[in-house]
Amino acid sequence: MAGNIELLSSVLAAAKAENRAALVGYLPAGFPTVDDGVRAVTAMLDGGCDVVEVGLPHSDPVLDGPVIQTADDIALRGGIRITDVIRTVKEAHEITGAPVLCMTYWNPVDAYGVERFAADLAAAGGAGCILPDLPVEESEAWRKAAEQHGLATVFVVAPSSRDERLAKITAAGSGFVYAASLMGVTGTRESVGNEAQELVRRTRAVTGLPVCVGLGVSNAAQAAEVAAFADGVIVGSAFVKRLLDAPDLETGLAAVRALAGELAEGVRKRG
């Protein structure tokens, strides 16, 4: 079975045709439990996300700030396995029909088996993988497997990436480019900053792939600000925080759904 890279591309293109940015939500699998995590991811999509990223919890998440680290720790203590992550992708996609990606550090994929991971993710209806710590120079085995199985390979670029480096990274990627809006880890911030807009401009100069911006967006106003210059707005920590702060699961799911709705309105305002 082939993965859903074409579905991902068509959803991003449809948002562009509507003259708006796509809304991309993130939650780690297994948080607060595997089954409840599926419900949370589904709530994001029901609320207004166009695309979701399902995180593979990791004990040393170098890109993730304290909020996502807390959620990852809950999932890991709950015994989350890679098969649970793939099941989360499968069920979220089957329930909603939306493109669902896996965001993961490289070590778990390498340990599971590159070909096996790509095949299982594609069989689950996954649209691709975001690999924040996989250097382009070491990515050939993964990219071959991903292409064979119809999966996008999304690389992360940062404000520190030089133009020559941007060209190399984006030439190797597919689906979209994940532009980290600032140097540092994930988390909600008071402002998104000017670095993000400049990074999008430089990235677009070297690729035709959509450029989606993450790290720091937490409310509708920030989503509108980023949507004014990016093809997609990625929100993670704000969703995780809604679940962490909720007194019970149902309240948390309602909060996630509501935040998705607010952010969906934001990306349609375009600053």
PDB file of C-alpha atoms in Angstrom:
ATOM      1  CA  MET A   1       0.000   0.000   0.000  1.00  0.00           C
ATOM      2  CA  ALA A   2       1.287   3.439  -0.920  1.00  0.00           C
ATOM      3  CA  GLY A   3       1.414   6.317   1.516  1.00  0.00           C
ATOM      4  CA  ASN A   4      -0.496   9.542   1.186  1.00  0.00           C
ATOM      5  CA  ILE A   5       2.051  12.102  -0.041  1.00  0.00           C
ATOM      6  CA  GLU A   6      -0.363  13.037  -2.854  1.00  0.00           C
ATOM      7  CA  LEU A   7      -3.145  13.685  -0.341  1.00  0.00           C
ATOM      8  CA  LEU A   8      -0.796  15.950   1.627  1.00  0.00           C
ATOM      9  CA  SER A   9       0.140  17.877  -1.520  1.00  0.00           C
ATOM     10  CA  SER A  10      -3.480  18.242  -2.590  1.00  0.00           C
ATOM     11  CA  VAL A  11      -4.592  19.530   0.828  1.00  0.00           C
ATOM     12  CA  LEU A  12      -1.779  22.123   0.873  1.00  0.00           C
ATOM     13  CA  ALA A  13      -2.642  23.123  -2.705  1.00  0.00           C
ATOM     14  CA  ALA A  14      -6.329  23.449  -1.812  1.00  0.00           C
ATOM     15  CA  ALA A  15      -5.490  25.833   1.038  1.00  0.00           C
ATOM     16  CA  LYS A  16      -3.383  27.904  -1.348  1.00  0.00           C
ATOM     17  CA  ALA A  17      -6.251  27.965  -3.858  1.00  0.00           C
ATOM     18  CA  GLU A  18      -8.422  29.406  -1.075  1.00  0.00           C
ATOM     19  CA  ASN A  19      -5.797  32.152  -0.615  1.00  0.00           C
ATOM     20  CA  ARG A  20      -4.930  31.034   2.893  1.00  0.00           C
ATOM     21  CA  ALA A  21      -2.298  29.134   4.795  1.00  0.00           C
ATOM     22  CA  ALA A  22      -2.858  25.538   5.871  1.00  0.00           C
ATOM     23  CA  LEU A  23      -3.174  24.785   9.576  1.00  0.00           C
ATOM     24  CA  VAL A  24      -0.915  21.965  10.753  1.00  0.00           C
ATOM     25  CA  GLY A  25      -1.403  20.618  14.288  1.00  0.00           C
ATOM     26  CA  TYR A  26       0.964  18.469  16.342  1.00  0.00           C
ATOM     27  CA  LEU A  27       0.440  16.084  19.252  1.00  0.00           C
ATOM     28  CA  PRO A  28       2.632  13.233  20.484  1.00  0.00           C
ATOM     29  CA  ALA A  29       1.168   9.724  20.274  1.00  0.00           C
ATOM     30  CA  GLY A  30       0.344   8.009  23.544  1.00  0.00           C
ATOM     31  CA  PHE A  31      -0.616  11.241  25.284  1.00  0.00           C
ATOM     32  CA  PRO A  32      -2.398  11.053  27.607  1.00  0.00           C
ATOM     33  CA  THR A  33      -2.877   7.390  26.550  1.00  0.00           C
ATOM     34  CA  VAL A  34      -2.771   5.750  23.119  1.00  0.00           C
ATOM     35  CA  ASP A  35      -6.571   5.637  22.716  1.00  0.00           C
ATOM     36  CA  ASP A  36      -7.091   9.112  24.155  1.00  0.00           C
ATOM     37  CA  GLY A  37      -4.277  10.386  21.942  1.00  0.00           C
ATOM     38  CA  VAL A  38      -6.190   9.192  18.877  1.00  0.00           C
ATOM     39  CA  ARG A  39      -9.222  11.121  20.137  1.00  0.00           C
ATOM     40  CA  ALA A  40      -7.096  14.241  20.681  1.00  0.00           C
ATOM     41  CA  VAL A  41      -5.597  14.111  17.185  1.00  0.00           C
ATOM     42  CA  THR A  42      -9.072  13.596  15.747  1.00  0.00           C
ATOM     43  CA  ALA A  43     -10.350  16.578  17.766  1.00  0.00           C
ATOM     44  CA  MET A  44      -7.657  18.787  16.204  1.00  0.00           C
ATOM     45  CA  LEU A  45      -8.788  17.787  12.722  1.00  0.00           C
ATOM     46  CA  ASP A  46     -12.485  18.139  13.583  1.00  0.00           C
ATOM     47  CA  GLY A  47     -11.776  21.594  14.967  1.00  0.00           C
ATOM     48  CA  GLY A  48     -10.141  22.905  11.807  1.00  0.00           C
ATOM     49  CA  CYS A  49      -6.614  21.555  11.281  1.00  0.00           C
ATOM     50  CA  ASP A  50      -5.897  20.619   7.664  1.00  0.00           C
ATOM     51  CA  VAL A  51      -2.942  18.357   8.449  1.00  0.00           C
ATOM     52  CA  VAL A  52      -1.648  16.747  11.637  1.00  0.00           C
ATOM     53  CA  GLU A  53       1.740  15.582  12.808  1.00  0.00           C
ATOM     54  CA  VAL A  54       1.785  12.671  15.242  1.00  0.00           C
ATOM     55  CA  GLY A  55       4.916  12.791  17.352  1.00  0.00           C
ATOM     56  CA  LEU A  56       6.930   9.703  18.233  1.00  0.00           C
ATOM     57  CA  PRO A  57       7.818  10.330  21.900  1.00  0.00           C
ATOM     58  CA  HIS A  58      11.534  10.382  22.553  1.00  0.00           C
ATOM     59  CA  SER A  59      13.551  10.410  25.760  1.00  0.00           C
ATOM     60  CA  ASP A  60      15.916  13.112  24.455  1.00  0.00           C
ATOM     61  CA  PRO A  61      13.838  15.425  22.229  1.00  0.00           C
ATOM     62  CA  VAL A  62      16.426  18.031  21.222  1.00  0.00           C
ATOM     63  CA  LEU A  63      13.968  20.279  19.355  1.00  0.00           C
ATOM     64  CA  ASP A  64      11.130  20.132  21.867  1.00  0.00           C
ATOM     65  CA  GLY A  65      10.583  22.476  24.778  1.00  0.00           C
ATOM     66  CA  PRO A  66       9.301  21.638  28.278  1.00  0.00           C
ATOM     67  CA  VAL A  67       5.605  21.355  27.372  1.00  0.00           C
ATOM     68  CA  ILE A  68       6.102  18.664  24.724  1.00  0.00           C
ATOM     69  CA  GLN A  69       8.808  17.011  26.844  1.00  0.00           C
ATOM     70  CA  THR A  70       6.222  16.640  29.622  1.00  0.00           C
ATOM     71  CA  ALA A  71       3.736  15.009  27.246  1.00  0.00           C
ATOM     72  CA  ASP A  72       6.456  12.741  25.831  1.00  0.00           C
ATOM     73  CA  ASP A  73       7.373  11.661  29.349  1.00  0.00           C
ATOM     74  CA  ILE A  74       3.740  10.765  30.113  1.00  0.00           C
ATOM     75  CA  ALA A  75       3.575   8.710  26.902  1.00  0.00           C
ATOM     76  CA  LEU A  76       6.889   6.960  27.581  1.00  0.00           C
ATOM     77  CA  ARG A  77       5.912   6.116  31.150  1.00  0.00           C
ATOM     78  CA  GLY A  78       2.673   4.721  29.714  1.00  0.00           C
ATOM     79  CA  GLY A  79       4.730   2.268  27.652  1.00  0.00           C
ATOM     80  CA  ILE A  80       4.257   3.799  24.183  1.00  0.00           C
ATOM     81  CA  ARG A  81       5.694   1.689  21.361  1.00  0.00           C
ATOM     82  CA  ILE A  82       6.388   2.510  17.716  1.00  0.00           C
ATOM     83  CA  THR A  83       3.486   0.239  16.764  1.00  0.00           C
ATOM     84  CA  ASP A  84       1.223   2.476  18.905  1.00  0.00           C
ATOM     85  CA  VAL A  85       2.457   5.554  17.043  1.00  0.00           C
ATOM     86  CA  ILE A  86       1.681   3.923  13.707  1.00  0.00           C
ATOM     87  CA  ARG A  87      -1.739   2.866  14.997  1.00  0.00           C
ATOM     88  CA  THR A  88      -2.414   6.473  16.003  1.00  0.00           C
ATOM     89  CA  VAL A  89      -1.571   7.611  12.477  1.00  0.00           C
ATOM     90  CA  LYS A  90      -3.782   4.883  10.992  1.00  0.00           C
ATOM     91  CA  GLU A  91      -6.833   5.545  13.138  1.00  0.00           C
ATOM     92  CA  ALA A  92      -6.629   9.336  12.860  1.00  0.00           C
ATOM     93  CA  HIS A  93      -6.418   9.087   9.072  1.00  0.00           C
ATOM     94  CA  GLU A  94      -9.207   6.499   8.822  1.00  0.00           C
ATOM     95  CA  ILE A  95     -11.549   8.546  11.004  1.00  0.00           C
ATOM     96  CA  THR A  96     -10.956  11.912   9.313  1.00  0.00           C
ATOM     97  CA  GLY A  97      -9.503  11.240   5.849  1.00  0.00           C
ATOM     98  CA  ALA A  98      -6.917  13.939   6.522  1.00  0.00           C
ATOM     99  CA  PRO A  99      -3.177  13.704   5.823  1.00  0.00           C
ATOM    100  CA  VAL A 100      -1.312  12.517   8.922  1.00  0.00           C
ATOM    101  CA  LEU A 101       2.476  12.647   9.217  1.00  0.00           C
ATOM    102  CA  CYS A 102       4.811  11.192  11.797  1.00  0.00           C
ATOM    103  CA  MET A 103       7.318  13.544  13.403  1.00  0.00           C
ATOM    104  CA  THR A 104      10.234  11.613  14.819  1.00  0.00           C
ATOM    105  CA  TYR A 105      13.884  11.757  15.679  1.00  0.00           C
ATOM    106  CA  TRP A 106      16.043   9.462  13.619  1.00  0.00           C
ATOM    107  CA  ASN A 107      17.222   6.947  16.223  1.00  0.00           C
ATOM    108  CA  PRO A 108      13.862   5.158  16.704  1.00  0.00           C
ATOM    109  CA  VAL A 109      13.432   4.796  12.921  1.00  0.00           C
ATOM    110  CA  ASP A 110      16.941   3.432  12.552  1.00  0.00           C
ATOM    111  CA  ALA A 111      16.381   0.958  15.392  1.00  0.00           C
ATOM    112  CA  TYR A 112      12.998  -0.178  14.026  1.00  0.00           C
ATOM    113  CA  GLY A 113      14.402  -0.588  10.506  1.00  0.00           C
ATOM    114  CA  VAL A 114      14.223   2.053   7.783  1.00  0.00           C
ATOM    115  CA  GLU A 115      12.397  -0.059   5.211  1.00  0.00           C
ATOM    116  CA  ARG A 116      10.079  -1.566   7.818  1.00  0.00           C
ATOM    117  CA  PHE A 117       9.188   1.845   9.262  1.00  0.00           C
ATOM    118  CA  ALA A 118       8.419   3.307   5.821  1.00  0.00           C
ATOM    119  CA  ALA A 119       6.348   0.273   4.824  1.00  0.00           C
ATOM    120  CA  ASP A 120       4.364   0.244   8.082  1.00  0.00           C
ATOM    121  CA  LEU A 121       3.746   3.997   8.036  1.00  0.00           C
ATOM    122  CA  ALA A 122       2.546   3.834   4.434  1.00  0.00           C
ATOM    123  CA  ALA A 123       0.312   0.827   5.178  1.00  0.00           C
ATOM    124  CA  ALA A 124      -1.255   2.892   7.970  1.00  0.00           C
ATOM    125  CA  GLY A 125      -2.150   5.616   5.470  1.00  0.00           C
ATOM    126  CA  GLY A 126       0.575   7.978   6.674  1.00  0.00           C
ATOM    127  CA  ALA A 127       1.474  10.922   4.466  1.00  0.00           C
ATOM    128  CA  GLY A 128       5.137  11.156   5.409  1.00  0.00           C
ATOM    129  CA  CYS A 129       7.758  11.818   8.033  1.00  0.00           C
ATOM    130  CA  ILE A 130       9.259  14.949   9.557  1.00  0.00           C
ATOM    131  CA  LEU A 131      12.822  14.194  10.611  1.00  0.00           C
ATOM    132  CA  PRO A 132      14.292  17.167  12.513  1.00  0.00           C
ATOM    133  CA  ASP A 133      17.666  15.619  13.354  1.00  0.00           C
ATOM    134  CA  LEU A 134      18.445  13.606  10.210  1.00  0.00           C
ATOM    135  CA  PRO A 135      21.230  15.313   8.222  1.00  0.00           C
ATOM    136  CA  VAL A 136      20.493  15.459   4.503  1.00  0.00           C
ATOM    137  CA  GLU A 137      23.885  13.854   3.835  1.00  0.00           C
ATOM    138  CA  GLU A 138      22.817  10.749   5.762  1.00  0.00           C
ATOM    139  CA  SER A 139      19.243  10.547   4.488  1.00  0.00           C
ATOM    140  CA  GLU A 140      19.539   8.590   1.250  1.00  0.00           C
ATOM    141  CA  ALA A 141      18.368   5.242   2.644  1.00  0.00           C
ATOM    142  CA  TRP A 142      15.310   6.845   4.220  1.00  0.00           C
ATOM    143  CA  ARG A 143      14.476   8.960   1.166  1.00  0.00           C
ATOM    144  CA  LYS A 144      14.620   5.916  -1.122  1.00  0.00           C
ATOM    145  CA  ALA A 145      12.308   3.944   1.169  1.00  0.00           C
ATOM    146  CA  ALA A 146       9.945   6.907   1.556  1.00  0.00           C
ATOM    147  CA  GLU A 147       9.736   7.494  -2.183  1.00  0.00           C
ATOM    148  CA  GLN A 148       9.126   3.820  -2.828  1.00  0.00           C
ATOM    149  CA  HIS A 149       6.246   3.814  -0.335  1.00  0.00           C
ATOM    150  CA  GLY A 150       4.649   7.142  -1.307  1.00  0.00           C
ATOM    151  CA  LEU A 151       5.733   9.100   1.758  1.00  0.00           C
ATOM    152  CA  ALA A 152       6.885  12.699   2.051  1.00  0.00           C
ATOM    153  CA  THR A 153      10.278  13.441   3.604  1.00  0.00           C
ATOM    154  CA  VAL A 154      10.031  16.760   5.413  1.00  0.00           C
ATOM    155  CA  PHE A 155      13.258  18.395   6.528  1.00  0.00           C
ATOM    156  CA  VAL A 156      13.608  21.262   8.986  1.00  0.00           C
ATOM    157  CA  VAL A 157      15.376  24.508   8.080  1.00  0.00           C
ATOM    158  CA  ALA A 158      16.341  27.236  10.534  1.00  0.00           C
ATOM    159  CA  PRO A 159      17.247  30.927  10.429  1.00  0.00           C
ATOM    160  CA  SER A 160      20.898  29.869  10.759  1.00  0.00           C
ATOM    161  CA  SER A 161      20.736  27.853   7.495  1.00  0.00           C
ATOM    162  CA  ARG A 162      22.786  29.529   4.776  1.00  0.00           C
ATOM    163  CA  ASP A 163      21.284  29.874   1.297  1.00  0.00           C
ATOM    164  CA  GLU A 164      23.484  27.126  -0.119  1.00  0.00           C
ATOM    165  CA  ARG A 165      22.390  24.828   2.695  1.00  0.00           C
ATOM    166  CA  LEU A 166      18.730  25.717   2.165  1.00  0.00           C
ATOM    167  CA  ALA A 167      19.043  24.724  -1.484  1.00  0.00           C
ATOM    168  CA  LYS A 168      20.600  21.371  -0.569  1.00  0.00           C
ATOM    169  CA  ILE A 169      18.029  20.542   2.121  1.00  0.00           C
ATOM    170  CA  THR A 170      14.978  21.518   0.085  1.00  0.00           C
ATOM    171  CA  ALA A 171      16.204  19.662  -3.009  1.00  0.00           C
ATOM    172  CA  ALA A 172      16.249  16.455  -0.963  1.00  0.00           C
ATOM    173  CA  GLY A 173      12.862  16.999   0.682  1.00  0.00           C
ATOM    174  CA  SER A 174       9.280  16.463  -0.422  1.00  0.00           C
ATOM    175  CA  GLY A 175       5.785  17.341   0.760  1.00  0.00           C
ATOM    176  CA  PHE A 176       6.713  20.654   2.362  1.00  0.00           C
ATOM    177  CA  VAL A 177       9.565  22.383   4.157  1.00  0.00           C
ATOM    178  CA  TYR A 178       9.342  22.841   7.931  1.00  0.00           C
ATOM    179  CA  ALA A 179      10.747  26.293   8.705  1.00  0.00           C
ATOM    180  CA  ALA A 180      11.694  26.717  12.356  1.00  0.00           C
ATOM    181  CA  SER A 181      10.742  30.318  13.070  1.00  0.00           C
ATOM    182  CA  LEU A 182      13.605  30.972  15.468  1.00  0.00           C
ATOM    183  CA  MET A 183      16.646  29.413  17.018  1.00  0.00           C
ATOM    184  CA  GLY A 184      15.734  27.308  20.028  1.00  0.00           C
ATOM    185  CA  VAL A 185      13.185  24.710  21.095  1.00  0.00           C
ATOM    186  CA  THR A 186       9.436  24.456  20.645  1.00  0.00           C
ATOM    187  CA  GLY A 187       7.084  26.375  22.899  1.00  0.00           C
ATOM    188  CA  THR A 188       4.558  29.185  22.898  1.00  0.00           C
ATOM    189  CA  ARG A 189       5.964  32.689  22.687  1.00  0.00           C
ATOM    190  CA  GLU A 190       4.773  36.269  22.928  1.00  0.00           C
ATOM    191  CA  SER A 191       5.786  36.992  19.346  1.00  0.00           C
ATOM    192  CA  VAL A 192       6.896  34.942  16.374  1.00  0.00           C
ATOM    193  CA  GLY A 193       9.606  37.345  15.227  1.00  0.00           C
ATOM    194  CA  ASN A 194      10.923  38.699  11.950  1.00  0.00           C
ATOM    195  CA  GLU A 195      13.379  35.855  11.434  1.00  0.00           C
ATOM    196  CA  ALA A 196      10.562  33.593  10.284  1.00  0.00           C
ATOM    197  CA  GLN A 197       9.459  35.842   7.436  1.00  0.00           C
ATOM    198  CA  GLU A 198      13.014  36.231   6.173  1.00  0.00           C
ATOM    199  CA  LEU A 199      13.587  32.476   6.383  1.00  0.00           C
ATOM    200  CA  VAL A 200      10.434  31.802   4.346  1.00  0.00           C
ATOM    201  CA  ARG A 201      11.575  34.320   1.729  1.00  0.00           C
ATOM    202  CA  ARG A 202      15.006  32.709   1.444  1.00  0.00           C
ATOM    203  CA  THR A 203      13.561  29.196   1.369  1.00  0.00           C
ATOM    204  CA  ARG A 204      11.081  30.052  -1.371  1.00  0.00           C
ATOM    205  CA  ALA A 205      13.944  31.408  -3.441  1.00  0.00           C
ATOM    206  CA  VAL A 206      15.403  27.890  -3.729  1.00  0.00           C
ATOM    207  CA  THR A 207      12.335  25.605  -3.811  1.00  0.00           C
ATOM    208  CA  GLY A 208       8.813  25.300  -5.112  1.00  0.00           C
ATOM    209  CA  LEU A 209       7.746  23.229  -2.090  1.00  0.00           C
ATOM    210  CA  PRO A 210       5.253  24.809   0.331  1.00  0.00           C
ATOM    211  CA  VAL A 211       6.962  26.364   3.348  1.00  0.00           C
ATOM    212  CA  CYS A 212       5.244  25.818   6.707  1.00  0.00           C
ATOM    213  CA  VAL A 213       6.363  27.700   9.813  1.00  0.00           C
ATOM    214  CA  GLY A 214       6.483  26.236  13.305  1.00  0.00           C
ATOM    215  CA  LEU A 215       7.868  27.001  16.784  1.00  0.00           C
ATOM    216  CA  GLY A 216       6.092  29.662  18.767  1.00  0.00           C
ATOM    217  CA  VAL A 217       2.571  30.029  17.355  1.00  0.00           C
ATOM    218  CA  SER A 218      -0.068  29.696  20.066  1.00  0.00           C
ATOM    219  CA  ASN A 219      -3.063  31.899  19.217  1.00  0.00           C
ATOM    220  CA  ALA A 220      -5.191  33.168  16.326  1.00  0.00           C
ATOM    221  CA  ALA A 221      -3.380  36.517  16.068  1.00  0.00           C
ATOM    222  CA  GLN A 222       0.016  34.825  15.732  1.00  0.00           C
ATOM    223  CA  ALA A 223      -1.447  32.331  13.264  1.00  0.00           C
ATOM    224  CA  ALA A 224      -2.716  35.224  11.134  1.00  0.00           C
ATOM    225  CA  GLU A 225       0.672  36.921  11.361  1.00  0.00           C
ATOM    226  CA  VAL A 226       2.497  33.843  10.072  1.00  0.00           C
ATOM    227  CA  ALA A 227      -0.208  33.001   7.523  1.00  0.00           C
ATOM    228  CA  ALA A 228       0.478  36.351   5.869  1.00  0.00           C
ATOM    229  CA  PHE A 229       3.840  35.072   4.586  1.00  0.00           C
ATOM    230  CA  ALA A 230       3.869  31.255   4.936  1.00  0.00           C
ATOM    231  CA  ASP A 231       2.083  28.403   3.180  1.00  0.00           C
ATOM    232  CA  GLY A 232       1.301  26.681   6.445  1.00  0.00           C
ATOM    233  CA  VAL A 233       1.219  27.399  10.175  1.00  0.00           C
ATOM    234  CA  ILE A 234       2.376  24.617  12.521  1.00  0.00           C
ATOM    235  CA  VAL A 235       1.114  24.564  16.113  1.00  0.00           C
ATOM    236  CA  GLY A 236       2.136  21.986  18.706  1.00  0.00           C
ATOM    237  CA  SER A 237       2.895  23.154  22.238  1.00  0.00           C
ATOM    238  CA  ALA A 238      -0.328  25.171  22.502  1.00  0.00           C
ATOM    239  CA  PHE A 239      -2.405  22.040  21.802  1.00  0.00           C
ATOM    240  CA  VAL A 240      -0.376  19.961  24.256  1.00  0.00           C
ATOM    241  CA  LYS A 241      -0.786  22.650  26.906  1.00  0.00           C
ATOM    242  CA  ARG A 242      -4.569  22.604  26.530  1.00  0.00           C
ATOM    243  CA  LEU A 243      -4.573  18.894  27.330  1.00  0.00           C
ATOM    244  CA  LEU A 244      -2.062  19.218  30.173  1.00  0.00           C
ATOM    245  CA  ASP A 245      -4.000  22.066  31.804  1.00  0.00           C
ATOM    246  CA  ALA A 246      -7.434  20.440  31.538  1.00  0.00           C
ATOM    247  CA  PRO A 247      -8.985  18.940  34.702  1.00  0.00           C
ATOM    248  CA  ASP A 248     -10.231  15.923  32.743  1.00  0.00           C
ATOM    249  CA  LEU A 249     -10.005  14.386  29.274  1.00  0.00           C
ATOM    250  CA  GLU A 250     -13.341  15.592  27.906  1.00  0.00           C
ATOM    251  CA  THR A 251     -12.547  19.181  28.894  1.00  0.00           C
ATOM    252  CA  GLY A 252      -9.144  18.801  27.280  1.00  0.00           C
ATOM    253  CA  LEU A 253     -10.566  17.457  24.028  1.00  0.00           C
ATOM    254  CA  ALA A 254     -13.060  20.319  23.891  1.00  0.00           C
ATOM    255  CA  ALA A 255     -10.215  22.789  24.486  1.00  0.00           C
ATOM    256  CA  VAL A 256      -8.136  21.241  21.694  1.00  0.00           C
ATOM    257  CA  ARG A 257     -11.098  21.377  19.312  1.00  0.00           C
ATOM    258  CA  ALA A 258     -11.777  25.014  20.246  1.00  0.00           C
ATOM    259  CA  LEU A 259      -8.136  26.053  19.789  1.00  0.00           C
ATOM    260  CA  ALA A 260      -8.077  24.422  16.355  1.00  0.00           C
ATOM    261  CA  GLY A 261     -11.160  26.450  15.439  1.00  0.00           C
ATOM    262  CA  GLU A 262      -9.597  29.715  16.620  1.00  0.00           C
ATOM    263  CA  LEU A 263      -6.355  29.016  14.758  1.00  0.00           C
ATOM    264  CA  ALA A 264      -8.278  27.999  11.619  1.00  0.00           C
ATOM    265  CA  GLU A 265      -9.953  31.410  11.676  1.00  0.00           C
ATOM    266  CA  GLY A 266      -6.547  32.993  12.181  1.00  0.00           C
ATOM    267  CA  VAL A 267      -4.936  31.418   9.114  1.00  0.00           C
ATOM    268  CA  ARG A 268      -7.828  32.678   7.039  1.00  0.00           C
ATOM    269  CA  LYS A 269      -7.249  36.275   8.118  1.00  0.00           C
ATOM    270  CA  ARG A 270      -3.631  36.369   6.938  1.00  0.00           C
ATOM    271  CA  GLY A 271      -2.413  39.054   9.306  1.00  0.00           C
TER     272      GLY A 271
END
